[in-house]
Each structure stands twice: as C-alpha cells, then as structure tokens.
Amino acid sequence: MSRVCVKFFALFREEAGTESTWVDTDAANLGKLFMEMGDRYNLNQSLQGVKVAVNDEMASFDDPVEDGDTVLFFPPVAGG
Amino acid sequence: MSRVCVKFFALFREEAGTESTWVDTDAANLGKLFMEMGDRYNLNQSLQGVKVAVNDEMASFDDPVEDGDTVLFFPPVAGG
Amino acid sequence: MNFSISTQPLDSGRLREALLRHDAGAFVAFEGWVRNVNDGRSVTRLVYEAYEPLAVKEGSKVLEEARSRFGLLDVACVHRIGALELGDMAVWVGVVSGHRDAAFPACRYVIDEVKARVPIWKKEHYTDGVTGWVHCPAEQSSAEGAG
Amino acid sequence: MNFSISTQPLDSGRLREALLRHDAGAFVAFEGWVRNVNDGRSVTRLVYEAYEPLAVKEGSKVLEEARSRFGLLDVACVHRIGALELGDMAVWVGVVSGHRDAAFPACRYVIDEVKARVPIWKKEHYTDGVTGWVHCPAEQSSAEGAG
C-alpha cells in the first residue's frame, strides 16, 4: 500500500471537482492508478494523449507507484 | 531604324557609366539590342538572370524593338 | 534561448528586440491569435492554463532541439495564460539564423512541438454560454484553434 | 494586401499592427537583416536600389499569388532601399491566415519570389573597402545575404 498525492489539471480537475487528493493505493503502476482515479472521480479515460508526471518529471504509465510520490494527471494538451 | 531610350540599372549603370541613353538601332528584337548595348558599353553579358522591360512592363528578349520605346535592362535581382 | 509562461499580454516588439544580432540574416516569427470562430462555433474568449514547472522544462527542451537540429543562432517562445479576448496573442515564437532555409522549418517545429507536448490547456467560451476544453487528438480541427 | 518600397527604417510593430484581425488564428513574419558577413567576407553596410514602378507591380503580383494559392486572409511586404547598416531590416513579410498550415509556406513563398523576381539590387561594402553587386544565380550563396 502506497500513499501518494494525486493532482488533476484542466478538464480532469473539473471532472474530479478537486485539484488534488491524498490516495492510499495498491495500484502496481501509474496506468493502474489512473484507472482507479478515473473510476472514482468519473474522469474521461477514453481521451487520446493523456500524460502523467511524477515529482515534476514526465513519467510513463508503466512506472511503479512509489510511496510519497506526487502524481500529476494531464489531459491532452492544447497550447497555441 | 528605331529610336529608343535605353536605361541601365545597378551593375549595368555602373558598367555603362550612364543611367540612360538614346539609341538608333536596327536590332530585330530586345535580345539583339542588349548585345548591341553590351558591346558598346562593356556590360557583363554572361550574367544569368538578366531581365528586360519595355515602357514599365516586363518584356521578353524575343519581343521586337519599337520606335519610341523606353527599354530597361535589369541585371540579376537580389532583394531580401 | 528562453521559454516562458506569461500572465501578461505579449509584446512582440520587445520579444523580437531581445533577439537582434549582427551575425543573423533571417528572422521568422509565429504568433497564435485568438480567433472568433473554431470548428464552426463562435468563440468569445479563451482561458489558458499551464502547469508551469513542467511547461518551462518541456518548452525549453523543444527550443534546444530546434536550435541544434536547425543550427539556429537563437530561438525563444512565450505562451500566455489566463483569460484572453478575441485578437489577443496566445503564443509567440521567434527564430534567428544565418539564412531563411533554417529559420522557417525551425519556427514551425517549435510551434508544432509546443502544441503537442507542453502542458498547457485551453478552454473555449462560446457565444451560447457553453464552454469546452480543446483536446487536440480527439478533435483534430479544434487543435488548430489559435493558429 | 500591400507591397511597398521604403526609404525609411522599417517598423515591424506598425507593419504587424496593420494586419491584426479577429478571424485570424495564425500570423507568420519574416525579416531579412543585414549580416556582418556574406560568403566569408566581412560586410560593413549594404546599399539597396529598386526600380520602384516595376518593383511595386511585380511585388503586388507575388502577394496576390500567395493570397490565392494559400487562402490567406491578408499578406504584406515592404522592402527598404538606400544605405543600410549592420542589423538593419532590409525586408519584412507578414502573413495572416486561419491556421498555421497556410501561413508558413505562404510567407516562405513571398520572400522567395520577391528575391527572385522583384527588381531590387544589392551592393555590398566590405571591410577592405571593396564593393560588389550581389548576383543571385551566379553566386548562389550570396543570394542569401540578408536572410
């Protein structure tokens, strides 16, 4: 069981109704954590181009969840 | 025999030592007129991209020489 | 070489001035402006948000890629965030090189990569009162909102 | 849509401002600057001359071609003539369109065609006191002098 801080941005923040939350999770990797959060907060999980970052570094959904991490979920970007 | 006003620009003006001159010519077309002027004024005739205009319209070296024309000889352009 | 996020209106004159130099022959700039229409819907304003720590990191990476790939003398990009009105500049890219052959594709590279990779999001407000987040891959034409 | 020849320094801020509009999403500008070196020779200044009646005619044709070929909302170009110092802007091109896919190649088209077709000539002054007219086709790299 890991305890992580999860932060939501843009569309995800609005869908979740919160900017960030502490989560106790058994998720094996960041992808599984995203699905967990998606189910709990009704996030649109079908979007193409969702990205994840950990402790202010871009990460992969295959990366493991480490206790104490700050995990950021980014909906598809649209700058410009 | 036609009487035309010939004008030189940039490099050609410096080579000819004059901006414009009146010329009596039997040249059948503007290309022949350019060779005539090139010989008389020591113009660099080997340059690629020399252009000719008549009465402020771009013209072709195959076009005939008409009495009263103002003929402009342009060395290769280099804007920008 | 500088990538930044700004909450203030962008001043292309000042941004350009910072890039002036005597060994450069070509300067190419791109600006993304807020359009009054996107995907056939009337837009009244846009709100941009960024996650600044990672936006600056990823944006700077894009500029360094452009510099080395195209042999640029300098390159800079600023993205504005917050509420923008019609006609406002959302993003500015400036590229400086010896010749134009490098400057054009480099400028295009920067704006393409910034749009695709830098964590910035755009919410459109339409004349009918509805709002919507613009999502590039799912709604391709929307991705072109401001340029 | 406007092509002009100017004996005064070019002001990219004012030129850009004239193109602002609410139905545009993309703006691309090109500037050609006087470099301190061309073809390996140190340049101290440049003198441009134009045959203005035909330069304006041919330049306007180029802009109209770009507008219709790329579906632009607007496009403008100004070329400066006279004696220019290092760092001075010799030419400015500004292109406005709905999306950037049109603006980049259109801007490139304008500067390429202007350099190739518009009756403007450039005389370089080198540090050794020598001067030379730049001739594009014979000395390809020279053609790239300012951009």
Tab-separated table of C-alpha atoms in Angstrom:
chain	number	residue	atom	x	y	z
A	1	MET	CA	0.000	0.000	0.000
A	2	SER	CA	1.428	3.393	-1.082
A	3	ARG	CA	0.253	6.810	-0.042
A	4	VAL	CA	0.574	9.357	-2.896
A	5	CYS	CA	-0.617	12.860	-3.647
A	6	VAL	CA	-2.620	12.954	-6.892
A	7	LYS	CA	-3.136	16.229	-8.777
A	8	PHE	CA	-5.647	16.877	-11.542
A	9	PHE	CA	-5.368	19.506	-14.263
A	10	ALA	CA	-7.792	21.340	-16.579
A	11	LEU	CA	-10.642	19.005	-17.660
A	12	PHE	CA	-9.642	16.360	-15.093
A	13	ARG	CA	-9.737	18.933	-12.282
A	14	GLU	CA	-13.257	19.939	-13.301
A	15	GLU	CA	-14.430	16.351	-13.642
A	16	ALA	CA	-12.891	15.382	-10.295
A	17	GLY	CA	-14.167	18.521	-8.603
A	18	THR	CA	-10.830	18.844	-6.843
A	19	GLU	CA	-7.289	19.925	-7.573
A	20	SER	CA	-5.520	17.310	-5.538
A	21	THR	CA	-6.132	14.468	-3.134
A	22	TRP	CA	-4.181	12.029	-0.977
A	23	VAL	CA	-4.707	8.442	-2.045
A	24	ASP	CA	-3.855	5.076	-0.486
A	25	THR	CA	-3.434	2.668	-3.357
A	26	ASP	CA	-2.307	-0.842	-4.255
A	27	ALA	CA	-2.007	0.099	-7.957
A	28	ALA	CA	1.018	-1.654	-9.474
A	29	ASN	CA	1.822	1.223	-11.829
A	30	LEU	CA	0.723	4.725	-12.813
A	31	GLY	CA	-1.607	3.402	-15.510
A	32	LYS	CA	-3.495	1.328	-12.975
A	33	LEU	CA	-3.600	4.333	-10.632
A	34	PHE	CA	-5.098	6.449	-13.420
A	35	MET	CA	-7.843	3.849	-13.975
A	36	GLU	CA	-8.519	3.772	-10.240
A	37	MET	CA	-8.797	7.563	-10.117
A	38	GLY	CA	-10.804	7.570	-13.329
A	39	ASP	CA	-13.413	5.266	-11.856
A	40	ARG	CA	-13.537	7.043	-8.509
A	41	TYR	CA	-13.776	10.577	-9.996
A	42	ASN	CA	-15.589	9.860	-13.247
A	43	LEU	CA	-12.717	11.065	-15.419
A	44	ASN	CA	-12.970	10.729	-19.189
A	45	GLN	CA	-10.488	7.865	-19.575
A	46	SER	CA	-11.002	7.457	-23.314
A	47	LEU	CA	-9.151	10.643	-24.270
A	48	GLN	CA	-6.125	10.180	-26.516
A	49	GLY	CA	-2.956	11.834	-25.269
A	50	VAL	CA	-3.352	11.719	-21.501
A	51	LYS	CA	0.045	12.159	-19.827
A	52	VAL	CA	1.417	11.508	-16.376
A	53	ALA	CA	4.210	13.148	-14.404
A	54	VAL	CA	5.774	12.248	-11.092
A	55	ASN	CA	7.518	14.764	-8.844
A	56	ASP	CA	7.674	17.277	-11.707
A	57	GLU	CA	9.239	14.897	-14.221
A	58	MET	CA	7.334	13.399	-17.151
A	59	ALA	CA	6.739	9.703	-16.440
A	60	SER	CA	5.397	6.585	-18.141
A	61	PHE	CA	2.156	4.790	-17.253
A	62	ASP	CA	4.289	1.673	-16.802
A	63	ASP	CA	6.294	3.273	-14.000
A	64	PRO	CA	5.644	1.946	-10.496
A	65	VAL	CA	3.788	3.921	-7.838
A	66	GLU	CA	6.166	4.893	-5.030
A	67	ASP	CA	5.112	5.876	-1.546
A	68	GLY	CA	5.253	9.646	-1.107
A	69	ASP	CA	5.108	10.468	-4.839
A	70	THR	CA	3.218	13.440	-6.187
A	71	VAL	CA	1.439	12.156	-9.297
A	72	LEU	CA	0.111	14.599	-11.914
A	73	PHE	CA	-2.531	13.577	-14.461
A	74	PHE	CA	-2.588	15.762	-17.575
A	75	PRO	CA	-5.474	15.682	-20.042
A	76	PRO	CA	-4.420	16.133	-23.708
A	77	VAL	CA	-2.515	19.401	-24.068
A	78	ALA	CA	-3.703	22.173	-26.368
A	79	GLY	CA	-1.373	25.130	-26.251
A	80	GLY	CA	-1.016	27.629	-29.066
B	1	MET	CA	15.815	52.030	-87.853
B	2	SER	CA	14.171	52.670	-84.469
B	3	ARG	CA	14.999	55.337	-81.932
B	4	VAL	CA	14.606	54.098	-78.348
B	5	CYS	CA	15.544	55.259	-74.874
B	6	VAL	CA	17.693	52.664	-73.075
B	7	LYS	CA	18.028	52.680	-69.283
B	8	PHE	CA	20.596	50.812	-67.217
B	9	PHE	CA	20.250	49.713	-63.570
B	10	ALA	CA	22.610	48.806	-60.740
B	11	LEU	CA	25.693	46.980	-62.088
B	12	PHE	CA	24.793	47.816	-65.702
B	13	ARG	CA	24.537	51.525	-64.865
B	14	GLU	CA	27.998	51.443	-63.294
B	15	GLU	CA	29.480	49.471	-66.207
B	16	ALA	CA	27.865	51.769	-68.773
B	17	GLY	CA	28.789	54.877	-66.828
B	18	THR	CA	25.358	56.281	-67.584
B	19	GLU	CA	21.769	55.878	-66.459
B	20	SER	CA	20.149	56.220	-69.843
B	21	THR	CA	20.861	56.964	-73.452
B	22	TRP	CA	19.035	57.468	-76.742
B	23	VAL	CA	19.908	54.822	-79.300
B	24	ASP	CA	19.247	54.441	-83.028
B	25	THR	CA	19.170	50.732	-83.718
B	26	ASP	CA	18.380	48.124	-86.349
B	27	ALA	CA	18.201	45.363	-83.719
B	28	ALA	CA	15.410	42.940	-84.635
B	29	ASN	CA	14.496	42.244	-81.034
B	30	LEU	CA	15.347	43.215	-77.467
B	31	GLY	CA	17.915	40.414	-77.139
B	32	LYS	CA	19.845	41.775	-80.099
B	33	LEU	CA	19.568	45.275	-78.664
B	34	PHE	CA	21.040	44.014	-75.372
B	35	MET	CA	24.005	42.514	-77.209
B	36	GLU	CA	24.492	45.762	-79.105
B	37	MET	CA	24.461	47.748	-75.866
B	38	GLY	CA	26.596	45.136	-74.147
B	39	ASP	CA	29.307	45.521	-76.756
B	40	ARG	CA	29.125	49.302	-76.860
B	41	TYR	CA	29.136	49.750	-73.052
B	42	ASN	CA	31.167	46.733	-71.967
B	43	LEU	CA	28.305	45.206	-69.998
B	44	ASN	CA	28.768	41.780	-68.405
B	45	GLN	CA	26.558	39.838	-70.815
B	46	SER	CA	27.297	36.431	-69.304
B	47	LEU	CA	25.233	37.000	-66.157
B	48	GLN	CA	22.363	34.588	-65.609
B	49	GLY	CA	19.015	36.221	-64.934
B	50	VAL	CA	19.247	39.464	-66.890
B	51	LYS	CA	15.754	40.849	-67.491
B	52	VAL	CA	14.275	43.411	-69.833
B	53	ALA	CA	11.251	45.686	-69.523
B	54	VAL	CA	9.611	47.989	-72.032
B	55	ASN	CA	7.571	51.025	-71.043
B	56	ASP	CA	7.337	49.768	-67.446
B	57	GLU	CA	6.102	46.280	-68.356
B	58	MET	CA	8.266	43.175	-68.113
B	59	ALA	CA	9.133	42.016	-71.627
B	60	SER	CA	10.823	39.120	-73.446
B	61	PHE	CA	14.153	39.279	-75.272
B	62	ASP	CA	12.261	37.952	-78.308
B	63	ASP	CA	9.987	40.999	-78.386
B	64	PRO	CA	10.587	43.446	-81.253
B	65	VAL	CA	12.133	46.877	-80.762
B	66	GLU	CA	9.547	49.580	-81.417
B	67	ASP	CA	10.317	53.173	-82.254
B	68	GLY	CA	9.848	55.409	-79.203
B	69	ASP	CA	10.102	52.585	-76.629
B	70	THR	CA	11.808	53.030	-73.291
B	71	VAL	CA	13.838	49.850	-72.781
B	72	LEU	CA	15.092	48.889	-69.299
B	73	PHE	CA	17.936	46.420	-68.792
B	74	PHE	CA	17.960	44.784	-65.338
B	75	PRO	CA	20.959	42.843	-64.031
B	76	PRO	CA	20.058	39.795	-61.893
B	77	VAL	CA	17.888	40.926	-58.971
B	78	ALA	CA	18.963	40.400	-55.360
B	79	GLY	CA	16.366	41.728	-52.963
B	80	GLY	CA	15.940	40.488	-49.429
C	1	MET	CA	17.248	30.806	-25.712
C	2	ASN	CA	14.259	31.174	-23.462
C	3	PHE	CA	10.853	29.554	-22.966
C	4	SER	CA	8.473	31.246	-20.591
C	5	ILE	CA	4.873	31.449	-19.459
C	6	SER	CA	3.309	34.888	-19.074
C	7	THR	CA	0.160	36.081	-17.339
C	8	GLN	CA	0.568	39.460	-19.062
C	9	PRO	CA	-0.209	40.440	-22.671
C	10	LEU	CA	2.651	39.515	-25.019
C	11	ASP	CA	4.625	42.329	-26.650
C	12	SER	CA	6.068	41.050	-29.917
C	13	GLY	CA	8.179	44.179	-30.351
C	14	ARG	CA	10.052	43.669	-27.101
C	15	LEU	CA	10.362	39.918	-27.661
C	16	ARG	CA	11.823	40.468	-31.127
C	17	GLU	CA	14.222	43.110	-29.857
C	18	ALA	CA	15.803	40.638	-27.447
C	19	LEU	CA	16.861	38.509	-30.430
C	20	LEU	CA	18.548	41.211	-32.566
C	21	ARG	CA	22.180	40.490	-33.502
C	22	HIS	CA	24.653	41.301	-36.272
C	23	ASP	CA	25.522	37.771	-37.351
C	24	ALA	CA	21.922	36.924	-38.268
C	25	GLY	CA	20.392	37.283	-41.722
C	26	ALA	CA	16.954	35.787	-41.144
C	27	PHE	CA	14.273	36.192	-38.501
C	28	VAL	CA	10.987	34.266	-38.559
C	29	ALA	CA	8.216	34.785	-36.022
C	30	PHE	CA	4.983	32.923	-35.408
C	31	GLU	CA	2.070	34.323	-33.433
C	32	GLY	CA	-1.088	32.443	-32.439
C	33	TRP	CA	-4.079	34.777	-32.171
C	34	VAL	CA	-7.452	34.076	-30.521
C	35	ARG	CA	-9.948	33.618	-33.358
C	36	ASN	CA	-13.628	34.458	-33.233
C	37	VAL	CA	-14.520	31.024	-34.566
C	38	ASN	CA	-13.333	27.470	-34.005
C	39	ASP	CA	-14.809	24.368	-35.568
C	40	GLY	CA	-17.768	26.436	-36.733
C	41	ARG	CA	-18.654	27.733	-33.248
C	42	SER	CA	-18.464	31.409	-32.308
C	43	VAL	CA	-15.806	31.935	-29.669
C	44	THR	CA	-15.989	34.893	-27.273
C	45	ARG	CA	-12.857	34.232	-25.248
C	46	LEU	CA	-10.340	31.589	-24.238
C	47	VAL	CA	-8.822	30.664	-20.925
C	48	TYR	CA	-5.379	29.065	-20.975
C	49	GLU	CA	-3.804	27.326	-18.037
C	50	ALA	CA	-0.367	25.753	-17.730
C	51	TYR	CA	1.457	23.621	-15.241
C	52	GLU	CA	4.366	25.993	-15.213
C	53	PRO	CA	7.241	23.906	-13.748
C	54	LEU	CA	6.862	21.215	-16.395
C	55	ALA	CA	5.770	23.601	-19.153
C	56	VAL	CA	9.033	25.520	-18.826
C	57	LYS	CA	11.051	22.307	-18.669
C	58	GLU	CA	9.405	20.763	-21.740
C	59	GLY	CA	9.273	24.064	-23.662
C	60	SER	CA	12.980	24.639	-23.062
C	61	LYS	CA	13.675	21.142	-24.347
C	62	VAL	CA	11.780	21.956	-27.552
C	63	LEU	CA	13.834	25.135	-28.077
C	64	GLU	CA	17.118	23.299	-27.548
C	65	GLU	CA	16.034	20.614	-30.039
C	66	ALA	CA	15.206	23.301	-32.612
C	67	ARG	CA	18.484	25.137	-32.007
C	68	SER	CA	20.687	22.093	-32.510
C	69	ARG	CA	18.638	20.447	-35.278
C	70	PHE	CA	18.452	23.581	-37.451
C	71	GLY	CA	21.687	25.292	-36.384
C	72	LEU	CA	19.903	28.381	-35.085
C	73	LEU	CA	21.643	31.417	-33.635
C	74	ASP	CA	18.788	31.935	-31.169
C	75	VAL	CA	15.179	30.966	-30.518
C	76	ALA	CA	12.570	31.980	-27.955
C	77	CYS	CA	8.958	31.237	-27.117
C	78	VAL	CA	6.433	32.715	-24.706
C	79	HIS	CA	2.965	31.336	-24.019
C	80	ARG	CA	0.363	33.487	-22.347
C	81	ILE	CA	-2.068	32.018	-19.797
C	82	GLY	CA	-5.251	33.291	-18.164
C	83	ALA	CA	-8.303	34.808	-19.845
C	84	LEU	CA	-7.694	36.039	-23.401
C	85	GLU	CA	-10.004	38.107	-25.578
C	86	LEU	CA	-10.514	37.883	-29.341
C	87	GLY	CA	-7.420	39.016	-31.225
C	88	ASP	CA	-5.101	38.538	-28.249
C	89	MET	CA	-1.786	36.820	-28.849
C	90	ALA	CA	-1.692	33.426	-27.122
C	91	VAL	CA	1.789	32.357	-28.152
C	92	TRP	CA	4.876	33.917	-29.741
C	93	VAL	CA	7.808	32.067	-31.325
C	94	GLY	CA	10.894	33.868	-32.655
C	95	VAL	CA	13.748	32.206	-34.538
C	96	VAL	CA	17.043	33.743	-35.659
C	97	SER	CA	19.507	32.163	-38.082
C	98	GLY	CA	22.071	32.939	-40.736
C	99	HIS	CA	19.732	32.097	-43.594
C	100	ARG	CA	15.999	31.604	-44.064
C	101	ASP	CA	16.353	27.948	-45.051
C	102	ALA	CA	16.828	27.121	-41.371
C	103	ALA	CA	14.526	29.709	-39.827
C	104	PHE	CA	11.225	28.658	-41.439
C	105	PRO	CA	11.232	24.933	-40.598
C	106	ALA	CA	12.688	25.652	-37.152
C	107	CYS	CA	9.889	28.062	-36.288
C	108	ARG	CA	7.323	25.551	-37.499
C	109	TYR	CA	8.995	22.820	-35.452
C	110	VAL	CA	8.808	24.871	-32.261
C	111	ILE	CA	5.110	25.726	-32.505
C	112	ASP	CA	4.172	22.165	-33.522
C	113	GLU	CA	6.065	20.613	-30.612
C	114	VAL	CA	4.889	23.192	-28.096
C	115	LYS	CA	1.279	22.490	-29.062
C	116	ALA	CA	1.793	18.740	-28.817
C	117	ARG	CA	4.000	18.380	-25.753
C	118	VAL	CA	3.923	21.335	-23.375
C	119	PRO	CA	1.365	21.026	-20.527
C	120	ILE	CA	-0.910	23.918	-21.466
C	121	TRP	CA	-4.690	23.636	-21.767
C	122	LYS	CA	-7.275	25.779	-23.456
C	123	LYS	CA	-10.921	26.260	-22.527
C	124	GLU	CA	-13.138	27.959	-25.071
C	125	HIS	CA	-16.136	30.106	-24.202
C	126	TYR	CA	-18.779	30.180	-26.927
C	127	THR	CA	-21.425	32.798	-27.661
C	128	ASP	CA	-24.169	30.406	-26.489
C	129	GLY	CA	-22.668	30.416	-22.984
C	130	VAL	CA	-21.266	26.903	-23.282
C	131	THR	CA	-17.594	26.212	-22.535
C	132	GLY	CA	-15.357	23.394	-23.699
C	133	TRP	CA	-11.824	22.152	-23.226
C	134	VAL	CA	-9.981	21.821	-26.502
C	135	HIS	CA	-8.440	18.389	-26.975
C	136	CYS	CA	-6.101	18.037	-29.863
C	137	PRO	CA	-6.046	14.391	-30.835
C	138	ALA	CA	-9.733	13.638	-30.368
C	139	GLU	CA	-10.909	16.798	-32.152
C	140	GLN	CA	-8.202	17.446	-34.703
C	141	SER	CA	-9.524	20.698	-36.127
C	142	SER	CA	-10.044	22.181	-32.694
C	143	ALA	CA	-6.377	21.733	-32.049
C	144	GLU	CA	-5.751	24.483	-34.542
C	145	GLY	CA	-7.773	26.979	-32.506
C	146	ALA	CA	-5.254	29.746	-32.307
C	147	GLY	CA	-3.107	29.123	-35.332
D	1	MET	CA	-2.660	43.424	-49.225
D	2	ASN	CA	0.178	45.799	-49.878
D	3	PHE	CA	3.689	45.720	-51.351
D	4	SER	CA	5.798	48.810	-50.949
D	5	ILE	CA	9.301	50.217	-51.143
D	6	SER	CA	10.545	52.352	-48.267
D	7	THR	CA	13.488	54.713	-47.929
D	8	GLN	CA	12.880	54.823	-44.157
D	9	PRO	CA	13.757	52.230	-41.480
D	10	LEU	CA	11.101	49.503	-41.277
D	11	ASP	CA	8.973	49.289	-38.126
D	12	SER	CA	7.804	45.708	-37.711
D	13	GLY	CA	5.460	46.674	-34.879
D	14	ARG	CA	3.482	49.085	-37.022
D	15	LEU	CA	3.516	46.749	-40.018
D	16	ARG	CA	2.195	43.882	-37.898
D	17	GLU	CA	-0.477	46.065	-36.345
D	18	ALA	CA	-1.965	46.827	-39.751
D	19	LEU	CA	-2.694	43.107	-40.192
D	20	LEU	CA	-4.500	42.411	-36.874
D	21	ARG	CA	-7.996	40.915	-37.220
D	22	HIS	CA	-10.389	38.714	-35.266
D	23	ASP	CA	-10.901	35.978	-37.851
D	24	ALA	CA	-7.196	35.077	-37.959
D	25	GLY	CA	-5.538	32.393	-35.861
D	26	ALA	CA	-2.022	32.458	-37.286
D	27	PHE	CA	0.486	35.170	-38.106
D	28	VAL	CA	3.921	34.461	-39.587
D	29	ALA	CA	6.505	37.157	-40.244
D	30	PHE	CA	9.857	37.055	-41.998
D	31	GLU	CA	12.544	39.710	-41.612
D	32	GLY	CA	15.771	39.912	-43.573
D	33	TRP	CA	18.551	41.553	-41.543
D	34	VAL	CA	21.876	42.925	-42.799
D	35	ARG	CA	24.541	40.449	-41.658
D	36	ASN	CA	28.132	41.276	-40.813
D	37	VAL	CA	29.370	38.530	-43.101
D	38	ASN	CA	28.433	37.177	-46.544
D	39	ASP	CA	30.255	34.427	-48.388
D	40	GLY	CA	33.070	34.665	-45.896
D	41	ARG	CA	33.685	38.392	-46.423
D	42	SER	CA	33.149	40.997	-43.687
D	43	VAL	CA	30.327	43.327	-44.665
D	44	THR	CA	30.144	46.863	-43.254
D	45	ARG	CA	26.969	48.034	-44.986
D	46	LEU	CA	24.659	47.406	-47.902
D	47	VAL	CA	23.064	49.716	-50.416
D	48	TYR	CA	19.782	48.587	-51.967
D	49	GLU	CA	18.224	50.153	-55.002
D	50	ALA	CA	14.934	49.371	-56.689
D	51	TYR	CA	13.172	50.321	-59.857
D	52	GLU	CA	10.070	51.264	-57.960
D	53	PRO	CA	7.317	51.279	-60.639
D	54	LEU	CA	8.050	47.694	-61.649
D	55	ALA	CA	9.068	46.564	-58.154
D	56	VAL	CA	5.636	47.515	-56.819
D	57	LYS	CA	3.898	45.907	-59.788
D	58	GLU	CA	5.812	42.620	-59.529
D	59	GLY	CA	5.760	42.568	-55.711
D	60	SER	CA	1.996	43.060	-55.684
D	61	LYS	CA	1.658	40.182	-58.126
D	62	VAL	CA	3.641	37.950	-55.743
D	63	LEU	CA	1.358	38.871	-52.824
D	64	GLU	CA	-1.784	38.165	-54.844
D	65	GLU	CA	-0.365	34.782	-55.891
D	66	ALA	CA	0.361	33.927	-52.250
D	67	ARG	CA	-3.084	35.059	-51.120
D	68	SER	CA	-4.990	32.965	-53.625
D	69	ARG	CA	-2.684	29.934	-53.580
D	70	PHE	CA	-2.650	29.582	-49.772
D	71	GLY	CA	-6.070	31.062	-48.983
D	72	LEU	CA	-4.613	33.861	-46.851
D	73	LEU	CA	-6.671	36.443	-45.011
D	74	ASP	CA	-4.009	39.082	-45.625
D	75	VAL	CA	-0.371	39.484	-46.620
D	76	ALA	CA	2.012	42.428	-46.869
D	77	CYS	CA	5.632	43.106	-47.754
D	78	VAL	CA	7.901	46.131	-47.531
D	79	HIS	CA	11.429	46.345	-48.894
D	80	ARG	CA	13.762	49.064	-47.728
D	81	ILE	CA	16.174	50.780	-50.139
D	82	GLY	CA	19.152	53.081	-49.667
D	83	ALA	CA	22.151	52.612	-47.371
D	84	LEU	CA	21.621	50.083	-44.577
D	85	GLU	CA	23.828	49.406	-41.589
D	86	LEU	CA	24.547	46.067	-39.906
D	87	GLY	CA	21.470	44.721	-38.159
D	88	ASP	CA	19.049	46.866	-40.149
D	89	MET	CA	15.939	45.227	-41.511
D	90	ALA	CA	16.045	45.069	-45.316
D	91	VAL	CA	12.717	43.361	-45.911
D	92	TRP	CA	9.592	42.468	-43.924
D	93	VAL	CA	6.918	39.953	-44.900
D	94	GLY	CA	3.757	39.414	-42.837
D	95	VAL	CA	1.153	36.717	-43.491
D	96	VAL	CA	-2.214	36.211	-41.769
D	97	SER	CA	-4.411	33.126	-42.071
D	98	GLY	CA	-6.893	30.973	-40.217
D	99	HIS	CA	-4.336	28.288	-39.426
D	100	ARG	CA	-0.574	27.951	-39.429
D	101	ASP	CA	-0.552	25.282	-42.143
D	102	ALA	CA	-1.148	28.031	-44.693
D	103	ALA	CA	0.852	30.834	-43.090
D	104	PHE	CA	4.303	29.211	-43.044
D	105	PRO	CA	4.586	28.120	-46.694
D	106	ALA	CA	2.894	31.337	-47.842
D	107	CYS	CA	5.439	33.506	-46.031
D	108	ARG	CA	8.262	31.447	-47.494
D	109	TYR	CA	6.725	31.754	-50.956
D	110	VAL	CA	6.584	35.541	-50.731
D	111	ILE	CA	10.200	36.050	-49.685
D	112	ASP	CA	11.481	33.504	-52.239
D	113	GLU	CA	9.592	35.114	-55.108
D	114	VAL	CA	10.420	38.663	-54.050
D	115	LYS	CA	14.115	37.788	-54.008
D	116	ALA	CA	13.901	36.114	-57.406
D	117	ARG	CA	11.585	38.414	-59.342
D	118	VAL	CA	11.313	41.935	-57.951
D	119	PRO	CA	13.730	44.475	-59.497
D	120	ILE	CA	15.791	45.261	-56.408
D	121	TRP	CA	19.586	45.189	-56.315
D	122	LYS	CA	22.067	44.990	-53.503
D	123	LYS	CA	25.591	46.354	-53.345
D	124	GLU	CA	27.783	45.154	-50.514
D	125	HIS	CA	30.533	47.206	-48.923
D	126	TYR	CA	33.308	45.107	-47.393
D	127	THR	CA	35.758	45.981	-44.635
D	128	ASP	CA	38.622	46.057	-47.153
D	129	GLY	CA	36.938	48.969	-48.955
D	130	VAL	CA	35.867	46.869	-51.920
D	131	THR	CA	32.245	46.875	-53.075
D	132	GLY	CA	30.320	44.308	-55.056
D	133	TRP	CA	26.878	43.802	-56.534
D	134	VAL	CA	25.240	40.626	-55.307
D	135	HIS	CA	24.020	38.413	-58.113
D	136	CYS	CA	21.848	35.515	-57.130
D	137	PRO	CA	22.158	32.884	-59.841
D	138	ALA	CA	25.896	33.219	-60.484
D	139	GLU	CA	26.813	33.282	-56.783
D	140	GLN	CA	24.129	31.191	-55.142
D	141	SER	CA	25.203	31.672	-51.546
D	142	SER	CA	25.453	35.413	-51.953
D	143	ALA	CA	21.802	35.457	-52.828
D	144	GLU	CA	21.102	34.590	-49.236
D	145	GLY	CA	22.832	37.737	-47.994
D	146	ALA	CA	20.114	39.072	-45.758
D	147	GLY	CA	18.131	36.007	-44.961
